[in-house]
PDB file of C-alpha atoms and ligand atoms in Angstrom:
ATOM      1  CA  MET A   1     -11.531  -8.982   1.482  1.00 38.00           C
ATOM      2  CA  SER A   2      -9.233  -7.456  -1.539  1.00 45.00           C
ATOM      3  CA  LYS A   3     -10.335  -5.643  -4.664  1.00 48.00           C
ATOM      4  CA  THR A   4      -8.512  -6.725  -7.846  1.00 54.00           C
ATOM      5  CA  ASP A   5      -6.444  -3.766 -10.890  1.00 54.00           C
ATOM      6  CA  ALA A   6      -6.302  -4.057 -13.720  1.00 51.00           C
ATOM      7  CA  ARG A   7      -2.976  -6.411 -14.459  1.00 53.00           C
ATOM      8  CA  GLY A   8      -5.328  -8.860 -12.098  1.00 51.00           C
ATOM      9  CA  ARG A   9      -2.681  -7.876  -9.031  1.00 51.00           C
ATOM     10  CA  GLY A  10      -5.665  -8.093  -5.461  1.00 50.00           C
ATOM     11  CA  THR A  11      -4.313  -4.592  -3.813  1.00 53.00           C
ATOM     12  CA  GLY A  12      -2.537  -5.061  -0.687  1.00 63.00           C
ATOM     13  CA  VAL A  13       0.370  -3.150   0.832  1.00 89.00           C
ATOM     14  CA  TYR A  14       2.809  -3.653  -0.814  1.00 94.00           C
ATOM     15  CA  ALA A  15       4.400  -5.074  -3.748  1.00 95.00           C
ATOM     16  CA  TYR A  16       8.341  -5.818  -5.773  1.00 96.00           C
ATOM     17  CA  ARG A  17       8.803  -4.828  -9.390  1.00 97.00           C
ATOM     18  CA  CYS A  18      11.064  -5.780 -11.802  1.00 97.00           C
ATOM     19  CA  ASN A  19      11.545  -3.582 -14.424  1.00 96.00           C
ATOM     20  CA  GLN A  20      14.574  -5.468 -15.611  1.00 95.00           C
ATOM     21  CA  CYS A  21      12.373  -9.125 -16.978  1.00 97.00           C
ATOM     22  CA  ARG A  22       8.719  -7.335 -16.230  1.00 96.00           C
ATOM     23  CA  THR A  23       7.451  -9.031 -13.333  1.00 96.00           C
ATOM     24  CA  THR A  24       5.689  -7.422 -10.273  1.00 96.00           C
ATOM     25  CA  SER A  25       5.439  -9.830  -6.537  1.00 95.00           C
ATOM     26  CA  PRO A  26       2.549 -10.853  -5.689  1.00 93.00           C
ATOM     27  CA  ASP A  27       1.548  -8.373  -3.234  1.00 92.00           C
ATOM     28  CA  VAL A  28       2.812  -9.195   0.251  1.00 93.00           C
ATOM     29  CA  PRO A  29       1.378  -7.346   3.833  1.00 91.00           C
ATOM     30  CA  THR A  30       4.646  -5.973   5.520  1.00 91.00           C
ATOM     31  CA  ARG A  31       8.330  -4.297   4.951  1.00 92.00           C
ATOM     32  CA  ALA A  32       9.478  -7.940   6.193  1.00 94.00           C
ATOM     33  CA  ASN A  33       7.987 -10.013   3.354  1.00 95.00           C
ATOM     34  CA  LEU A  34       8.733  -7.708   0.354  1.00 95.00           C
ATOM     35  CA  ARG A  35      12.605  -7.411   1.244  1.00 96.00           C
ATOM     36  CA  GLY A  36      12.241 -11.334   0.809  1.00 96.00           C
ATOM     37  CA  GLU A  37      10.686 -10.774  -2.390  1.00 96.00           C
ATOM     38  CA  ARG A  38      13.568  -7.888  -3.293  1.00 97.00           C
ATOM     39  CA  ASP A  39      15.902 -10.478  -2.296  1.00 97.00           C
ATOM     40  CA  ASP A  40      14.354 -14.123  -3.407  1.00 97.00           C
ATOM     41  CA  HIS A  41      13.339 -12.099  -7.074  1.00 97.00           C
ATOM     42  CA  ARG A  42      17.585 -10.688  -6.765  1.00 97.00           C
ATOM     43  CA  ARG A  43      18.955 -13.554  -6.009  1.00 97.00           C
ATOM     44  CA  ARG A  44      16.591 -16.349  -8.716  1.00 97.00           C
ATOM     45  CA  PHE A  45      16.879 -14.250 -11.591  1.00 97.00           C
ATOM     46  CA  HIS A  46      20.152 -11.205 -11.505  1.00 97.00           C
ATOM     47  CA  GLY A  47      22.915 -13.659  -9.546  1.00 97.00           C
ATOM     48  CA  GLY A  48      21.685 -12.143  -6.356  1.00 96.00           C
ATOM     49  CA  HIS A  49      22.989  -8.202  -8.107  1.00 97.00           C
ATOM     50  CA  ILE A  50      20.908  -4.832  -7.625  1.00 96.00           C
ATOM     51  CA  PRO A  51      18.495  -4.968 -11.727  1.00 95.00           C
ATOM     52  CA  ASP A  52      18.330  -1.637 -12.993  1.00 95.00           C
ATOM     53  CA  GLY A  53      15.332   0.208 -12.368  1.00 92.00           C
ATOM     54  CA  GLU A  54      13.628  -1.893  -9.995  1.00 96.00           C
ATOM     55  CA  GLU A  55      10.471  -0.579  -7.815  1.00 95.00           C
ATOM     56  CA  ILE A  56       8.809  -0.695  -5.053  1.00 94.00           C
ATOM     57  CA  LEU A  57       4.872  -0.389  -5.415  1.00 93.00           C
ATOM     58  CA  GLU A  58       2.725   0.458  -2.497  1.00 90.00           C
ATOM     59  CA  GLU A  59      -0.780   0.969  -1.779  1.00 84.00           C
ATOM     60  CA  GLU A  60      -1.886   4.376  -1.509  1.00 78.00           C
ATOM     61  CA  ARG A  61      -3.529   5.255   2.011  1.00 74.00           C
ATOM     62  CA  VAL A  62      -7.064   6.902   1.071  1.00 78.00           C
ATOM     63  CA  ARG A  63      -6.822  10.524   2.370  1.00 81.00           C
ATOM     64  CA  PHE A  64      -9.610  11.970   3.776  1.00 83.00           C
ATOM     65  CA  PHE A  65     -10.335  14.519   1.332  1.00 82.00           C
ATOM     66  CA  ASP A  66     -10.356  11.502  -1.874  1.00 83.00           C
ATOM     67  CA  LEU A  67     -13.686  10.363   0.031  1.00 85.00           C
ATOM     68  CA  PRO A  68     -16.980  10.285  -1.356  1.00 90.00           C
ATOM     69  CA  ARG A  69     -19.007  14.100   0.929  1.00 92.00           C
ATOM     70  CA  GLU A  70     -21.608  12.410   2.319  1.00 94.00           C
ATOM     71  CA  GLN A  71     -18.251  10.101   4.583  1.00 91.00           C
ATOM     72  CA  LYS A  72     -16.809  13.358   5.139  1.00 91.00           C
ATOM     73  CA  ILE A  73     -19.832  14.361   6.473  1.00 93.00           C
ATOM     74  CA  ALA A  74     -20.344  11.122   8.544  1.00 94.00           C
ATOM     75  CA  ALA A  75     -16.685  11.116   9.477  1.00 92.00           C
ATOM     76  CA  VAL A  76     -17.224  14.663  10.734  1.00 93.00           C
ATOM     77  CA  VAL A  77     -20.508  14.106  12.491  1.00 95.00           C
ATOM     78  CA  VAL A  78     -19.216  10.910  13.790  1.00 96.00           C
ATOM     79  CA  ALA A  79     -15.616  13.333  15.175  1.00 95.00           C
ATOM     80  CA  LEU A  80     -18.526  15.574  16.537  1.00 95.00           C
ATOM     81  CA  VAL A  81     -19.803  13.517  18.913  1.00 96.00           C
ATOM     82  CA  LEU A  82     -16.659  12.258  20.434  1.00 95.00           C
ATOM     83  CA  LEU A  83     -15.922  15.640  20.502  1.00 95.00           C
ATOM     84  CA  GLY A  84     -18.247  16.554  22.615  1.00 94.00           C
ATOM     85  CA  GLY A  85     -19.212  13.147  24.547  1.00 94.00           C
ATOM     86  CA  VAL A  86     -15.375  14.498  25.633  1.00 93.00           C
ATOM     87  CA  LEU A  87     -16.109  16.843  27.128  1.00 93.00           C
ATOM     88  CA  PHE A  88     -20.172  16.404  28.575  1.00 91.00           C
ATOM     89  CA  LYS A  89     -17.852  14.387  30.604  1.00 89.00           C
ATOM     90  CA  LEU A  90     -15.358  16.171  31.739  1.00 85.00           C
ATOM     91  CA  GLY A  91     -16.915  18.846  32.059  1.00 77.00           C
TER      92      GLY A  91
HETATM   93 ZN1   ZN B 101      14.217  -9.500 -12.339  1.00 54.83          ZN
END
């Protein structure tokens, strides 16, 4: 399941943005797919040339400190339980 942002893009992993054409590719899951989108766009709309102002849009990674407080606490508790389990096994 994926969310959609204000421009109607799904939140995949990568997208190619051409600021000359003011367009953004559909989201693609890998860098190889991204290169395909980029090369296809350059060939079809710019005769294979590299347009000024092209961008790679990458989904932001979720950082631990961005999580809600309850999820941070839960993550710490799970980590401590796992650590305790490992230490119990070893000890
Ligand atoms: Zn373009």
